[in-house]
Short mmCIF file of C-alpha atoms in Angstrom, two decimals:
data_model
loop_
_atom_site.label_atom_id
_atom_site.label_comp_id
_atom_site.label_asym_id
_atom_site.label_seq_id
_atom_site.Cartn_x
_atom_site.Cartn_y
_atom_site.Cartn_z
CA GLN N 1 -0.98 103.38 133.68
CA VAL N 2 0.86 101.59 136.46
CA THR N 3 0.68 97.79 136.52
CA LEU N 4 2.58 95.09 138.39
CA ARG N 5 2.43 91.35 137.81
CA GLU N 6 3.93 88.56 139.89
CA SER N 7 5.17 85.33 138.35
CA GLY N 8 6.79 82.20 139.68
CA PRO N 9 6.12 78.59 140.58
CA ALA N 10 2.76 77.65 142.06
CA LEU N 11 4.25 74.72 143.93
CA VAL N 12 7.60 74.28 145.66
CA LYS N 13 8.91 71.49 147.85
CA PRO N 14 10.07 71.97 151.43
CA THR N 15 13.72 73.11 151.68
CA GLN N 16 13.70 74.41 148.10
CA THR N 17 14.39 78.01 147.13
CA LEU N 18 11.51 80.12 145.80
CA THR N 19 12.16 82.69 143.10
CA LEU N 20 9.45 85.21 142.28
CA THR N 21 9.54 87.93 139.65
CA CYS N 22 7.60 91.17 139.68
CA THR N 23 7.28 92.70 136.21
CA PHE N 24 6.00 96.24 136.18
CA SER N 25 5.10 99.01 133.76
CA GLY N 26 4.03 102.63 133.91
CA PHE N 27 6.94 103.78 136.05
CA SER N 28 10.71 103.42 136.28
CA LEU N 29 12.65 102.05 139.20
CA SER N 30 15.43 104.44 138.27
CA THR N 31 13.25 107.40 139.25
CA SER N 32 14.47 109.03 142.45
CA GLY N 33 12.53 107.75 145.47
CA MET N 34 10.76 104.91 143.70
CA CYS N 35 10.56 101.53 145.44
CA VAL N 36 9.08 98.08 144.87
CA SER N 37 8.14 95.86 147.78
CA TRP N 38 7.01 92.30 148.40
CA ILE N 39 4.19 91.40 150.77
CA ARG N 40 2.64 88.00 151.43
CA GLN N 41 -0.63 86.70 152.82
CA PRO N 42 -1.15 83.11 154.04
CA PRO N 43 -4.62 81.76 153.28
CA GLY N 44 -7.15 83.37 155.61
CA LYS N 45 -4.48 85.37 157.41
CA ALA N 46 -3.12 88.90 157.51
CA LEU N 47 -0.69 90.69 155.24
CA GLU N 48 3.01 90.47 156.08
CA TRP N 49 5.68 92.79 154.71
CA LEU N 50 8.75 90.99 153.37
CA ALA N 51 11.23 93.20 151.55
CA LEU N 52 11.78 96.39 149.59
CA ILE N 53 14.26 97.67 147.02
CA ASP N 54 14.61 101.30 146.09
CA TRP N 55 15.76 103.25 143.07
CA ASP N 56 19.27 103.51 144.48
CA ASP N 57 19.50 99.72 144.97
CA ASP N 58 19.15 99.98 148.74
CA LYS N 59 17.47 96.90 150.17
CA TYR N 60 15.38 96.41 153.30
CA TYR N 61 14.11 93.16 154.79
CA SER N 62 11.70 91.88 157.37
CA THR N 63 13.71 91.29 160.53
CA SER N 64 12.16 87.86 161.05
CA LEU N 65 12.89 86.63 157.50
CA LYS N 66 16.04 88.56 156.72
CA THR N 67 18.33 85.53 156.62
CA ARG N 68 16.18 83.82 154.00
CA LEU N 69 15.36 86.69 151.64
CA THR N 70 17.18 88.36 148.79
CA ILE N 71 15.69 91.12 146.67
CA SER N 72 17.19 92.44 143.45
CA LYS N 73 16.20 94.51 140.45
CA ASP N 74 16.80 94.66 136.73
CA THR N 75 15.92 98.21 135.79
CA SER N 76 16.31 97.60 132.07
CA LYS N 77 13.69 94.82 132.21
CA ASN N 78 11.43 96.58 134.71
CA GLN N 79 11.66 93.60 137.02
CA VAL N 80 12.21 92.95 140.71
CA VAL N 81 13.13 89.47 141.88
CA LEU N 82 12.63 87.99 145.34
CA THR N 83 14.26 84.78 146.44
CA MET N 84 13.34 82.95 149.62
CA THR N 85 15.45 80.01 150.73
CA ASN N 86 14.58 76.92 152.73
CA MET N 87 10.86 77.00 152.02
CA ASP N 88 8.50 75.45 154.56
CA PRO N 89 4.76 74.67 154.44
CA VAL N 90 4.15 77.72 156.67
CA ASP N 91 5.41 79.85 153.78
CA THR N 92 2.36 78.86 151.74
CA ALA N 93 0.82 82.20 150.83
CA THR N 94 -0.21 84.61 148.11
CA TYR N 95 2.78 86.78 147.34
CA TYR N 96 2.19 90.34 146.16
CA CYS N 97 4.50 92.99 144.81
CA ALA N 98 3.57 96.63 145.23
CA ARG N 99 4.92 100.07 144.39
CA ILE N 100 5.97 102.70 146.90
CA ILE N 101 6.79 106.18 145.66
CA SER N 102 9.21 106.89 148.49
CA TRP N 103 10.61 104.88 151.39
CA GLY N 104 8.33 105.23 154.35
CA SER N 105 5.24 106.00 152.33
CA TYR N 106 2.37 103.82 151.20
CA PHE N 107 1.74 100.98 148.73
CA ASP N 108 -0.22 102.72 145.99
CA TYR N 109 -0.32 100.01 143.31
CA TRP N 110 -0.40 96.24 143.82
CA GLY N 111 -0.06 93.23 141.58
CA GLN N 112 -2.83 90.63 141.54
CA GLY N 113 -0.72 88.23 143.60
CA THR N 114 0.54 84.72 143.00
CA LEU N 115 -0.29 81.76 145.23
CA VAL N 116 2.68 79.65 146.23
CA THR N 117 2.04 76.31 147.91
CA VAL N 118 4.83 74.54 149.76
CA SER N 119 4.25 70.81 149.84
CA SER N 120 6.11 67.62 149.19
CA GLN V 1 8.12 93.94 164.76
CA SER V 2 4.73 92.83 166.10
CA ALA V 3 1.60 93.18 164.01
CA LEU V 4 -0.65 96.13 164.76
CA THR V 5 -3.81 95.18 166.64
CA GLN V 6 -7.18 95.50 164.93
CA PRO V 7 -10.60 94.17 165.98
CA ARG V 8 -11.37 90.90 164.28
CA SER V 9 -14.70 92.15 162.96
CA VAL V 10 -17.08 95.10 162.93
CA SER V 11 -20.53 95.34 161.45
CA GLY V 12 -23.18 97.90 160.65
CA SER V 13 -26.36 98.43 158.70
CA PRO V 14 -26.40 100.32 155.41
CA GLY V 15 -26.11 104.04 156.05
CA GLN V 16 -24.54 103.63 159.47
CA SER V 17 -20.95 104.46 160.42
CA VAL V 18 -18.32 102.01 161.58
CA THR V 19 -14.85 102.68 162.96
CA ILE V 20 -11.90 100.32 162.87
CA SER V 21 -9.06 100.84 165.31
CA CYS V 22 -5.42 100.03 164.73
CA THR V 23 -3.27 99.98 167.85
CA GLY V 24 0.49 99.98 167.79
CA THR V 25 3.26 101.54 169.80
CA SER V 26 5.30 104.72 169.91
CA SER V 27 7.77 102.97 167.59
CA ASP V 28 5.28 102.64 164.75
CA VAL V 29 1.80 104.22 164.71
CA GLY V 30 2.63 106.75 167.41
CA GLY V 31 6.01 107.65 166.00
CA TYR V 32 5.19 108.45 162.38
CA ASN V 33 2.37 110.01 160.38
CA TYR V 34 2.75 107.21 157.85
CA VAL V 35 -0.34 105.13 158.55
CA SER V 36 -2.19 103.73 155.56
CA TRP V 37 -5.33 101.63 155.17
CA TYR V 38 -6.13 98.95 152.59
CA GLN V 39 -9.40 97.36 151.55
CA GLN V 40 -9.35 93.77 150.35
CA HIS V 41 -12.27 91.95 148.79
CA PRO V 42 -12.15 88.13 148.71
CA GLY V 43 -9.67 86.84 146.17
CA LYS V 44 -8.50 90.33 145.26
CA ALA V 45 -5.39 92.38 145.87
CA PRO V 46 -5.47 95.05 148.57
CA LYS V 47 -6.50 98.55 147.51
CA LEU V 48 -5.17 101.75 149.07
CA MET V 49 -7.94 103.68 150.82
CA ILE V 50 -6.13 106.10 153.15
CA TYR V 51 -2.52 107.23 153.36
CA ASP V 52 -0.50 109.50 155.65
CA VAL V 53 -3.11 108.92 158.40
CA SER V 54 -5.96 110.87 156.82
CA LYS V 55 -5.41 111.50 153.11
CA ARG V 56 -7.62 109.90 150.47
CA PRO V 57 -6.30 108.85 147.07
CA SER V 58 -8.17 110.05 144.04
CA GLY V 59 -11.24 107.92 143.42
CA VAL V 60 -11.78 106.79 147.01
CA PRO V 61 -15.21 107.92 148.26
CA ASP V 62 -15.18 110.63 150.91
CA ARG V 63 -17.18 108.40 153.25
CA PHE V 64 -13.79 106.86 154.11
CA SER V 65 -11.77 108.89 156.60
CA GLY V 66 -8.74 108.32 158.79
CA SER V 67 -7.37 109.74 162.00
CA LYS V 68 -4.81 109.06 164.70
CA SER V 69 -4.49 109.67 168.41
CA GLY V 70 -1.35 108.59 170.19
CA ASN V 71 -0.54 104.99 169.30
CA THR V 72 -3.96 104.26 167.77
CA ALA V 73 -5.09 105.01 164.25
CA SER V 74 -8.69 104.72 163.10
CA LEU V 75 -10.56 104.24 159.85
CA THR V 76 -14.16 105.40 159.76
CA ILE V 77 -16.62 104.43 157.07
CA SER V 78 -19.62 106.75 157.09
CA GLY V 79 -22.80 105.92 155.23
CA LEU V 80 -21.92 102.24 155.00
CA GLN V 81 -22.71 100.61 151.66
CA ALA V 82 -22.94 96.97 150.62
CA GLU V 83 -19.77 97.21 148.55
CA ASP V 84 -17.82 98.26 151.64
CA GLU V 85 -18.07 94.70 152.97
CA ALA V 86 -14.45 93.53 152.87
CA ASP V 87 -11.34 93.02 154.97
CA TYR V 88 -9.42 96.12 156.02
CA TYR V 89 -5.78 96.34 157.01
CA CYS V 90 -3.83 99.18 158.53
CA CYS V 91 -0.12 99.59 157.91
CA SER V 92 2.51 101.74 159.55
CA TYR V 93 6.03 102.68 158.70
CA ALA V 94 8.29 101.75 161.61
CA GLY V 95 11.76 101.77 160.20
CA SER V 96 10.34 98.96 158.13
CA TYR V 97 6.67 98.22 157.51
CA VAL V 98 4.17 96.52 159.78
CA PHE V 99 0.61 95.57 158.95
CA GLY V 100 -2.39 95.18 161.19
CA THR V 101 -4.12 91.92 162.03
CA GLY V 102 -7.03 92.77 159.75
CA THR V 103 -10.72 93.54 160.33
CA LYS V 104 -13.67 92.04 158.54
CA VAL V 105 -16.40 94.60 157.91
CA THR V 106 -19.87 93.12 157.52
CA VAL V 107 -22.79 95.08 156.17
CA LEU V 108 -25.91 93.72 157.83
#
């Protein structure tokens, strides 16, 4: 049974760095082709793809946010970590992690999401 | 990468069919057969409904179908049911990933 769960702070201040952790089970990120991705959704708005890391530790980022994002994995802990620097109120959103079975394919399992509010 | 364009809302009565369009470019929707569709109920995580343009994951009712023509993909819900009322998002691989603007489906 595949599950993913996001964790991290519910509130961050402007200019701070956000660190989110995706803890997953039911699959291994060392399996050839496997990927974990981050997607966010501001309140009442559309989904936005952020970043992806694959089984081979290749990393891909949204062009518009690339300078602020870092994605990493700890295969032994079944975790993927996303950091986003210089947070702004416009970054207030629910952040989801999701599994992809091969780069280019679809998001088949999602976490429940974690709401991050950016406010002083 | 610009978001894919979807109608803001569509509606239909129970039993009717509705179709949601998802318009991109030759660099995303038109360039790859990697279009997927997600259903999202309020306060819930998105759920995969269609992948690779027209394939249905196990457990998704066959009243959901997908297609593509040129730079536009479509999701059709046949025999609309009350539980189909939700937001729907398309997504395309484009060297990275790009989502649609989202469509609210209302069952009248």
